[in-house]
Coordinates of C-alpha atoms and ligand atoms in Angstrom, one line a residue:
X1 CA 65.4 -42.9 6.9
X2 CA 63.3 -41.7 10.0
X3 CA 60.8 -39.2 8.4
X4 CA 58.6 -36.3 10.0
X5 CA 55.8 -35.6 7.5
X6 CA 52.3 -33.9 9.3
X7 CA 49.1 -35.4 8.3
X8 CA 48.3 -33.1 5.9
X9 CA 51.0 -33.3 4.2
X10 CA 50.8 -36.8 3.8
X11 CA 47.1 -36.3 2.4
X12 CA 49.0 -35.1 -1.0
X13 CA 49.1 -38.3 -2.9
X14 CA 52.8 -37.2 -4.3
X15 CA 54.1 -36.3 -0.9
X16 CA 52.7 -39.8 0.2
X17 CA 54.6 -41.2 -2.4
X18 CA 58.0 -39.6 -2.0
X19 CA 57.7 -40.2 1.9
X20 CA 57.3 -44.1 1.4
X21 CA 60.6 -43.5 -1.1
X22 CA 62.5 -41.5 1.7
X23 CA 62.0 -44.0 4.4
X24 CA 63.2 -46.7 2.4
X25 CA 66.9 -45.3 1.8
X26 CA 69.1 -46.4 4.6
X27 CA 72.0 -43.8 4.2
X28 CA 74.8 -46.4 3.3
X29 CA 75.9 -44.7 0.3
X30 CA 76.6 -46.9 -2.1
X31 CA 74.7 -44.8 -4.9
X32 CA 77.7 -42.5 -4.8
X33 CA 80.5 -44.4 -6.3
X34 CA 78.6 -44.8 -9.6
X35 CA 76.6 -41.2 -9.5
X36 CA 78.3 -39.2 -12.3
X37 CA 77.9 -35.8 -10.4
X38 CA 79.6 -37.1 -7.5
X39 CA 82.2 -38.8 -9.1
X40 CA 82.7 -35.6 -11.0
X41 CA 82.5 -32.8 -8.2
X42 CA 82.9 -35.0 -5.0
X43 CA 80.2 -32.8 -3.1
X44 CA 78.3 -35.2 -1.1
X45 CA 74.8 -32.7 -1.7
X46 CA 75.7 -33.5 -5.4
X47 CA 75.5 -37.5 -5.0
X48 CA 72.3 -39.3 -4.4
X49 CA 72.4 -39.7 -0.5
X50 CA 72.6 -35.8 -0.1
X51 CA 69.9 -35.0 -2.9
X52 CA 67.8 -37.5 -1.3
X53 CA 68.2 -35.0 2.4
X54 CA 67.9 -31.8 0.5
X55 CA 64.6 -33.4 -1.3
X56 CA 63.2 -34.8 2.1
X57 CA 64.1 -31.2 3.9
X58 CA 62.1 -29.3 1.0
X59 CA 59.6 -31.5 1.3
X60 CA 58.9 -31.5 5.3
X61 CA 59.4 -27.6 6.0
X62 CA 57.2 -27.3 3.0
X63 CA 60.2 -24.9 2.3
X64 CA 60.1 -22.5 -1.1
X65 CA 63.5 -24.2 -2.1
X66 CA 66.7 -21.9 -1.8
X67 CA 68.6 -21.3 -4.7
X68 CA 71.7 -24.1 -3.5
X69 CA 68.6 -26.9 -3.3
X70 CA 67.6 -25.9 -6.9
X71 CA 71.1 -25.7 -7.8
X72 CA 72.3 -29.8 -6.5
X73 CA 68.8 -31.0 -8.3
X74 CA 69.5 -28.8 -11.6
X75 CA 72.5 -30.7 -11.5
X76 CA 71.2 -34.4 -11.4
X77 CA 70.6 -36.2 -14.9
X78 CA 68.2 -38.2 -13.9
X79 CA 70.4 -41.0 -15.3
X80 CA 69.3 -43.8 -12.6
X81 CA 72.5 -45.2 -11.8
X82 CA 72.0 -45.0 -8.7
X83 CA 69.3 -47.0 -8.6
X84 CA 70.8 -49.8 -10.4
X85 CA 73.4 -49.7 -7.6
X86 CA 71.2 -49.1 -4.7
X87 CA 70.9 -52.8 -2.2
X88 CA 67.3 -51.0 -1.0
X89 CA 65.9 -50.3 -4.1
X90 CA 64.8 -46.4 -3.3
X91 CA 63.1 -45.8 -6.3
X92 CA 65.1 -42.4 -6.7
X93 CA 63.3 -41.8 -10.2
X94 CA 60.0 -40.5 -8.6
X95 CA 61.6 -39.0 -5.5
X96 CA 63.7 -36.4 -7.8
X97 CA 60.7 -36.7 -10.2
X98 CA 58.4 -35.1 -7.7
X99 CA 60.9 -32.8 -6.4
X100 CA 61.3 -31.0 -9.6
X101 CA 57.5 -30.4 -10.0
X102 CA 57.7 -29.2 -6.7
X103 CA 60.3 -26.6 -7.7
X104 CA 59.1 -25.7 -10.8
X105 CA 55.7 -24.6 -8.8
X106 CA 57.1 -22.5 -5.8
X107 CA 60.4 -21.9 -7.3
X108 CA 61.3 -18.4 -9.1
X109 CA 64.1 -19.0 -11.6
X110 CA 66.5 -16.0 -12.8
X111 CA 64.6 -14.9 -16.3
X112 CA 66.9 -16.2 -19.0
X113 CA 66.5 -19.8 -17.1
X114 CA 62.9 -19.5 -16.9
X115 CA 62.9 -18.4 -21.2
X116 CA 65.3 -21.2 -22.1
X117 CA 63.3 -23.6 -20.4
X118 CA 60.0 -22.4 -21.4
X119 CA 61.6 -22.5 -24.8
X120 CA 62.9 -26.4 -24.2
X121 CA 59.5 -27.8 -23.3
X122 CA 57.7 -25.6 -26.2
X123 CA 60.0 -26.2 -28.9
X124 CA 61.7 -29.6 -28.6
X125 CA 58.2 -31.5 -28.5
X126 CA 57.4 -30.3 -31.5
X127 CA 59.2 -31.7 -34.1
X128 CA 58.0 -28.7 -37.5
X129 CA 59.1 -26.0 -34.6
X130 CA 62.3 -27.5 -34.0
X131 CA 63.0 -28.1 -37.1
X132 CA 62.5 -24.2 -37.9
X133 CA 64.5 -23.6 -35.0
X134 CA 67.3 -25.8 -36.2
X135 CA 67.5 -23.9 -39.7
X136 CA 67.5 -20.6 -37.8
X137 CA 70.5 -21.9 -35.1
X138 CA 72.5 -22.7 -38.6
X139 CA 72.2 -19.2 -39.7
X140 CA 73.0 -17.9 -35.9
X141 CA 75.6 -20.4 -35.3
X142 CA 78.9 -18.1 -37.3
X143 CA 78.2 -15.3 -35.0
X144 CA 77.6 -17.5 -31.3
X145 CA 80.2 -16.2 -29.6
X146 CA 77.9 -13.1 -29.6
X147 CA 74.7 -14.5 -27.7
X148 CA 74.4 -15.3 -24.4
X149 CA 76.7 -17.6 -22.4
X150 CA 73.3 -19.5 -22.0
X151 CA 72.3 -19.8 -25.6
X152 CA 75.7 -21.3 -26.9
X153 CA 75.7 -24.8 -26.1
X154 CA 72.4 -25.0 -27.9
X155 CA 73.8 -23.2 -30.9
X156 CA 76.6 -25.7 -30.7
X157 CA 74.2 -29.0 -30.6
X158 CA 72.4 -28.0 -33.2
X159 CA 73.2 -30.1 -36.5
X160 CA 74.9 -28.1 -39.5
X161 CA 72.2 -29.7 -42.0
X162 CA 68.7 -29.8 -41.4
X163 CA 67.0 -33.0 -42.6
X164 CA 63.8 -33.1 -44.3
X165 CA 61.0 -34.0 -42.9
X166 CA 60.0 -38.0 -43.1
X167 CA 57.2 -39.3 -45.2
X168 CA 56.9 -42.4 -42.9
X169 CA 56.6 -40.3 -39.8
X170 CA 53.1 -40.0 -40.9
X171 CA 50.1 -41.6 -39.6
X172 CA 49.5 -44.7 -41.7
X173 CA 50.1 -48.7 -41.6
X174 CA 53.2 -50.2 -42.9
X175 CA 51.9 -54.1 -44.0
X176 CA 54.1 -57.1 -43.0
X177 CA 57.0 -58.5 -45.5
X178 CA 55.6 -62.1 -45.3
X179 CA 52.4 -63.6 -43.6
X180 CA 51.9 -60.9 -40.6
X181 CA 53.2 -62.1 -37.1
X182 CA 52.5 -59.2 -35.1
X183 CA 50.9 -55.9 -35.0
X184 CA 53.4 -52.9 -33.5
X185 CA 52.6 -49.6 -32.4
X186 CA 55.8 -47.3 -33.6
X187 CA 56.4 -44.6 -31.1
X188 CA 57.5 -41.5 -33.8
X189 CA 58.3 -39.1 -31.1
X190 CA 59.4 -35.5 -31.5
X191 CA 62.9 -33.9 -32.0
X192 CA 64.0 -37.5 -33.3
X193 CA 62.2 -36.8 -35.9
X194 CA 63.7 -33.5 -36.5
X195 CA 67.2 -34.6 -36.1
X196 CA 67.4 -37.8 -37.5
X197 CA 64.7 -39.2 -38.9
X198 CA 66.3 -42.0 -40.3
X199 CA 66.0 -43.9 -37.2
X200 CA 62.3 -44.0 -37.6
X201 CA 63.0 -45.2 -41.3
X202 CA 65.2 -48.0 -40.5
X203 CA 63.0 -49.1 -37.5
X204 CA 59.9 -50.1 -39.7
X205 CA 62.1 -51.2 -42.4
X206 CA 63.5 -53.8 -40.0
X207 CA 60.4 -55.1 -38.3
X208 CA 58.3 -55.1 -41.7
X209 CA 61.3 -56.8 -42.6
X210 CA 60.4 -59.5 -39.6
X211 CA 57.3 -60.2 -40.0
X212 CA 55.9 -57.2 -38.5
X213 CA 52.8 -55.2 -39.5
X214 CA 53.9 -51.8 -37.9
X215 CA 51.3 -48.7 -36.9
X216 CA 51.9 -45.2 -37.1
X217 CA 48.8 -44.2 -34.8
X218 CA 47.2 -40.8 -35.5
X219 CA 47.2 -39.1 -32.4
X220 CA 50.8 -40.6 -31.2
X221 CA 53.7 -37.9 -30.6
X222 CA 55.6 -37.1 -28.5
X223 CA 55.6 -39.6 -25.1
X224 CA 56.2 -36.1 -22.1
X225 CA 59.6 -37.2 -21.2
X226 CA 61.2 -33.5 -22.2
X227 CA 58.7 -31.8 -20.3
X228 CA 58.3 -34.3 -17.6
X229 CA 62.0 -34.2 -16.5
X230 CA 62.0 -30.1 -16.7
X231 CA 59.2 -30.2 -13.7
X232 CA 56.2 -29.6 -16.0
X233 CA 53.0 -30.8 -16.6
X234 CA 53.4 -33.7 -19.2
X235 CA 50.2 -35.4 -18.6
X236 CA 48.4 -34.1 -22.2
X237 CA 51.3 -35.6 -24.1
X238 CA 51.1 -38.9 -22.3
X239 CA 47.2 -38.5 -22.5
X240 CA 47.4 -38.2 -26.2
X241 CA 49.5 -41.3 -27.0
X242 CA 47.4 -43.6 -24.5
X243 CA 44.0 -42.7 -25.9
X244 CA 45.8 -42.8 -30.0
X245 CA 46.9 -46.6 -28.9
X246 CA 44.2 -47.9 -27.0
X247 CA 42.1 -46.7 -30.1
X248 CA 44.5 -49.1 -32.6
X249 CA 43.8 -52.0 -29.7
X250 CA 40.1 -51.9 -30.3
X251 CA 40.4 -51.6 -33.7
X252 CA 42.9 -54.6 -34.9
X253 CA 44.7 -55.4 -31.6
X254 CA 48.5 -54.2 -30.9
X255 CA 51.0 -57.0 -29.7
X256 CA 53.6 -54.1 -28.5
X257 CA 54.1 -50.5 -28.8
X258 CA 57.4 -50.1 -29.8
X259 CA 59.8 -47.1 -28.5
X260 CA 63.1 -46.4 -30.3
X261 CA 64.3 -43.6 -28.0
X262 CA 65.0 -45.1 -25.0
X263 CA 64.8 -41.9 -23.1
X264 CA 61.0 -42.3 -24.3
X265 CA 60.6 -45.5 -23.6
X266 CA 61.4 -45.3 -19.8
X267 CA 58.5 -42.4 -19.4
X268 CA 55.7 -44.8 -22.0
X269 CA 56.8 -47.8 -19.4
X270 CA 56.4 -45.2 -16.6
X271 CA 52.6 -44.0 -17.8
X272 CA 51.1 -46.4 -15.3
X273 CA 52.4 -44.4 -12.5
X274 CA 51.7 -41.5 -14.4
X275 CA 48.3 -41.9 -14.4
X276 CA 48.1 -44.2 -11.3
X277 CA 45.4 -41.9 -9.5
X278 CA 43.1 -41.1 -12.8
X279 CA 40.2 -42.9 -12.9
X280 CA 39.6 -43.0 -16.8
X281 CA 43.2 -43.8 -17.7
X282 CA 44.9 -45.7 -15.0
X283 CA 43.5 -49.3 -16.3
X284 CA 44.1 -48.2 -19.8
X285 CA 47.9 -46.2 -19.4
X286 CA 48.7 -49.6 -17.2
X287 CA 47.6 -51.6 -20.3
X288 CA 49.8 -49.2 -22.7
X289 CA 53.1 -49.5 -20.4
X290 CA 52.8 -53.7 -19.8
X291 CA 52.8 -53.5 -24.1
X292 CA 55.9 -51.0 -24.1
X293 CA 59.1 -52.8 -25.8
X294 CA 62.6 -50.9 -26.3
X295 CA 62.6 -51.8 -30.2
X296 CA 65.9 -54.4 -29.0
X297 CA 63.4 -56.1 -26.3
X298 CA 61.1 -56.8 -29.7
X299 CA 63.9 -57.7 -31.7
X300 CA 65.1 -59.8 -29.3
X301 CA 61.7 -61.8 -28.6
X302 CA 61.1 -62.0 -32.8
X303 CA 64.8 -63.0 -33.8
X304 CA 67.1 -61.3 -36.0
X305 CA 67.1 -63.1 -39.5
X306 CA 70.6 -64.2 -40.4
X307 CA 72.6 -61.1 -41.9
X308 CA 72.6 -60.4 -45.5
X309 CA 75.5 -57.6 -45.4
X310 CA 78.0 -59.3 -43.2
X311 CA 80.5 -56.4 -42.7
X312 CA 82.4 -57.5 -39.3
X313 CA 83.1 -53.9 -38.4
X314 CA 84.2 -52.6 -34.9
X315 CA 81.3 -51.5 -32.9
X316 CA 81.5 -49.8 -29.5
X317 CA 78.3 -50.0 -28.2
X318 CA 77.2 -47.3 -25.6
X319 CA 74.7 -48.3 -23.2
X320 CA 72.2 -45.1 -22.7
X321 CA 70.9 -44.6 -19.2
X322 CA 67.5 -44.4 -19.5
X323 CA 68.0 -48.4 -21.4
X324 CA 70.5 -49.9 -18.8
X325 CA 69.5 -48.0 -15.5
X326 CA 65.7 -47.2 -16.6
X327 CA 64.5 -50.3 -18.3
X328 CA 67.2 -52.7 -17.1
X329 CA 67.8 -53.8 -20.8
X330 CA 71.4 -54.5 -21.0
X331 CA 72.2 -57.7 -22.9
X332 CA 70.0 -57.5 -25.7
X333 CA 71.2 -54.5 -28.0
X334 CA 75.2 -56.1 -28.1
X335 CA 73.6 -59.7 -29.0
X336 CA 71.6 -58.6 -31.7
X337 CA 74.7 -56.6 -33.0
X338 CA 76.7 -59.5 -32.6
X339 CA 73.9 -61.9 -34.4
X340 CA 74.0 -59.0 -37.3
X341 CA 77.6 -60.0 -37.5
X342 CA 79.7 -57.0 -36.0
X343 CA 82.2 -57.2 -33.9
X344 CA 81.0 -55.6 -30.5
X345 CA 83.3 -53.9 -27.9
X346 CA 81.7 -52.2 -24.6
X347 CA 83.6 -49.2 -23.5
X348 CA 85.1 -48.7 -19.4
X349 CA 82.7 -46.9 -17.8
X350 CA 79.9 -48.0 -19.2
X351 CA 77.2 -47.2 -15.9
X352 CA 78.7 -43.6 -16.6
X353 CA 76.0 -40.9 -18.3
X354 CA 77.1 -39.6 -21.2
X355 CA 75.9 -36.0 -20.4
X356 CA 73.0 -35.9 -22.9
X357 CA 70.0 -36.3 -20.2
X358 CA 67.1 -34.9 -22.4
X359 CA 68.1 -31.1 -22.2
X360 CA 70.4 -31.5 -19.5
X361 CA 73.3 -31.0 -21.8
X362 CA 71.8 -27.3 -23.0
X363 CA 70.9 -26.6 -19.0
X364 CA 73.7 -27.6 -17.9
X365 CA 76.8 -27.6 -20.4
X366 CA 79.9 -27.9 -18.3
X367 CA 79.1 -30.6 -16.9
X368 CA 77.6 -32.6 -19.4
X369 CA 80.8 -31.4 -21.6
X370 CA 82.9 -33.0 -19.2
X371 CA 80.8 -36.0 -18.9
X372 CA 80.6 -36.0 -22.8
X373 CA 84.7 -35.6 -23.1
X374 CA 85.3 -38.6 -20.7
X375 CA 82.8 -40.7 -22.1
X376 CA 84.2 -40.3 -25.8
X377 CA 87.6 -40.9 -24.2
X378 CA 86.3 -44.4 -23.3
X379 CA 84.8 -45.1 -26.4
X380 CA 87.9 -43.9 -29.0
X381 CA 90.6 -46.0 -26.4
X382 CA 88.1 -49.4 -28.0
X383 CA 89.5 -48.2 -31.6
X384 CA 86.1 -48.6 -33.0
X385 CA 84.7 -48.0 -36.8
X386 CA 81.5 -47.3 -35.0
X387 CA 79.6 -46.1 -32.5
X388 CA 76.2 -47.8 -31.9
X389 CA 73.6 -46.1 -29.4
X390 CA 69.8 -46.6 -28.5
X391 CA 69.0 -43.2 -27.7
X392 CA 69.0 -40.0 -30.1
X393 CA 70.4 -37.7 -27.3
X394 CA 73.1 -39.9 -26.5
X395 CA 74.1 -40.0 -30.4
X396 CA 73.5 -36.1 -30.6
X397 CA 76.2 -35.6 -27.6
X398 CA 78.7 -38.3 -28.6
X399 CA 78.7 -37.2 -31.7
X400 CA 79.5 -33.7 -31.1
X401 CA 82.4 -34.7 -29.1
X402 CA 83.9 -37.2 -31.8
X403 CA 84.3 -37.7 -35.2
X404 CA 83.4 -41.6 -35.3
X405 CA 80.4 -42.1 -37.0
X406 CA 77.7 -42.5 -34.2
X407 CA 74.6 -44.3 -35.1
X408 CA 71.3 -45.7 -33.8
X409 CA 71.5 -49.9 -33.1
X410 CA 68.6 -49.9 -35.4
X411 CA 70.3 -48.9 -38.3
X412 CA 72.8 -51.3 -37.9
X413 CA 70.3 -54.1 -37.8
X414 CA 68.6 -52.7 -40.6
X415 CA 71.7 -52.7 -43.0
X416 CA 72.7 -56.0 -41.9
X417 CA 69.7 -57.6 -42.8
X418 CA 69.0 -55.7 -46.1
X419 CA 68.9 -52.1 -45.8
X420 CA 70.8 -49.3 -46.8
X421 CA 73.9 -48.1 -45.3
X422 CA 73.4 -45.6 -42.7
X423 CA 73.8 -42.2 -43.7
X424 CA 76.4 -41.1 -41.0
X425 CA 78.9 -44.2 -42.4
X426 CA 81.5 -43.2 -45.4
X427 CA 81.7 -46.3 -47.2
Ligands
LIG501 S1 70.1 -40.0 -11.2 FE1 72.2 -40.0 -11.8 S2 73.0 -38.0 -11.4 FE2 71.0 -38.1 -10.3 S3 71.6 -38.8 -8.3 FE3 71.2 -40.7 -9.4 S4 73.2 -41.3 -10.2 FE4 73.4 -39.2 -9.6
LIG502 S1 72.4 -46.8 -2.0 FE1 70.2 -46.6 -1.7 S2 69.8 -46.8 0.5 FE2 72.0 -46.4 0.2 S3 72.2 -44.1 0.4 FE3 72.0 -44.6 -1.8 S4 69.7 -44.4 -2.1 FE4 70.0 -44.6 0.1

């Protein structure tokens, strides 16, 4: 794509960036057929291709976006499909990435979109907030038809029990099962931690459980991503973790930091670029993301030990976007699944978001709710016992839309090879 950017403009190292982005797309569309927005609304300025002009026009009139811009970007989930489809390889993640930071800076949002997502990128990133938030959306939730259309789909998502908070969230150092064989960085993150903190618990179970002497770094929280993919500043998140990890390097070496959100992971793996033009983190966030390991990526390199619970059950297995499309890890959740002796089906539409896109599906419920229906729709016509995801927002959203029991891969894993049962499966 031919591009007119001045010098100046170009001497912004982000404009720079997105201009090298633009000229590579060649216009063929092929990123529509597997965008969910396009294949939803069938608005060319809601696939790809026509963000991708909108973006490059904002960016070259150094135009104050108009609300119908803002309105086709809201709309994208950042899910990355289309750059798993794309021949070119426009790497569309920074190119939307950029845009939104460029909106949230010269754009004025209507008030009650400006609170809720002031409220998003405050609350969600900290796990004790949420979790007060939670107990006060239970109370709220019998009289939602009453708050504003905005609020609703928020009081809807939010869970009817609260869970305590997790002991092993804490900073501390979980020793190896047998003779150590690696030392792991845990990523604990944030509203994970609020919502279902099991996932955590069955994680360092599981790689304890293999061998694996695993790290809760003090310091570590939440990796940006909530905040980064709202158009705000995420850097002192990402700064945080870096500097917590790079301190457990020096002090007994880390063979992997390991991410169970994969929503998370794709921004830890992303830090490089993050901090690509800062001078006392780019070596270091560049050593951080090579170490960077969806917790299936580890699993997969350490072996799953032979399954102690063999229970052959039914398990659909979604693939989240930010796992397949982000991190191109595909294969290795169903084989482990399979090696922990279930029996693993993948749903039609599997490329297809699910609607959850960090806190797309409170920004943006209808359609996320639409995505969420059709997605479920896939997953129920399997006949599963189980639903199996990598990604707390994708189990949040599936679940809400279902009443399979939806669970994290990792628990799976973990039952099969000596934990408990997972709490969201009756016996
Ligand atoms: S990231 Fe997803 S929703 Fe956004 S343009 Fe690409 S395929 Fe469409
Ligand atoms: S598939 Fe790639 S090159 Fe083709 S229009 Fe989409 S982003 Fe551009």
């Amino acid at each position: 794509m031919q591009t007119n950017f001045t010098e100046a403009q170009l001497a912004d190292p982000g404009v720079r960036v997105a201009e090298k982005i633009l000229r590579a797309c060649v216009h063929c569309g092929f990123c529509t057929a597997t965008c969910p927005t396009y294949v939803l609304l069938g608005d060319e300025l809601d696939s790809p291709r026509g963000r991708i002009y909108l973006i490059k026009e904002m960016l070259e009139n150094d135009h104050v976006p108009s609300h119908e811009v803002v309105k086709h970007i809201d709309r994208c989930l950042s899910c990355l499909s289309c750059m798993t489809t794309c021949p070119s390889g426009v790497d569309y993640m920074h190119l939307v990435d950029h845009a939104r930071h460029r909106i949230e800076k010269t754009y004025r949002r209507p008030w009650l979109d400006r609170m809720l997502r002031s409220a998003f990128d405050w609350t969600l990133p900290r796990p004790h907030v949420l979790r007060a938030m939670l107990a006060a959306a239970r109370l709220v939730r019998p009289f939602a038809r009453l708050a504003p259309k905005a609020l609703r789909p928020t009081l809807d998502l939010a869970p009817k029990a609260v869970p305590s908070p997790s002991p092993m969230d804490r900073p501390q150092v979980f020793p190896s099962q047998g003779p150590r064989r690696r030392r792991v960085a845990l990523l604990t993150g944030c509203a994970q931690r609020a919502l279902a903190p099991e996932i955590n618990e069955a994680t360092i179970r599981l790689l304890v459980r293999h061998d694996c002497e695993v790290v809760v770094a003090e310091g570590s929280g939440c990796c940006g991503a909530l905040s980064h993919h709202l158009g705000r500043d995420a850097l002192a998140f990402a700064r945080a973790n870096v500097l917590a990890w790079m301190r457990e390097i020096e002090k007994d070496g880390l063979d992997a930091i390991v991410v169970n959100a994969s929503g998370c992971g794709t921004t830890v793996k992303d830090y490089s670029f993050l901090f690509r033009n800062d001078s006392e983190l780019a070596q270091k966030s560049l050593r951080i993301s090579a170490l960077t390991r969806d917790v299936s990526e580890l699993m997969s390199e350490i072996g799953l030990q032979a399954p102690v619970n063999p229970s052959g059950r039914r398990v659909a297995y979604h693939s989240a976007c930010s796992l397949q499309h982000g991190q191109r890890v595909r294969g290795e959740p169903k084989r482990l699944l399979e090696d922990a002796g279930f029996l693993v089906v993948e749903p039609r539409e599997a490329h297809l978001c699910c609607g959850s896109a960090g806190t797309y599906n409170l920004l943006q419920p209808e359609i996320a709710g639409r995505l969420r229906d059709r997605k479920v729709a896939n997953i129920e016509a399997t006949a599963p016992e189980i639903v199996a995801a990598g990604n707390i927002g994708c189990i949040t959203q599936i679940a809400s839309g279902t009443s399979l029991p939806v669970v994290h891969t990792v628990e799976l894993l973990d039952w099969a090879t000596g934990g408990p049962r997972p709490r969201n499966l009756a016996t």
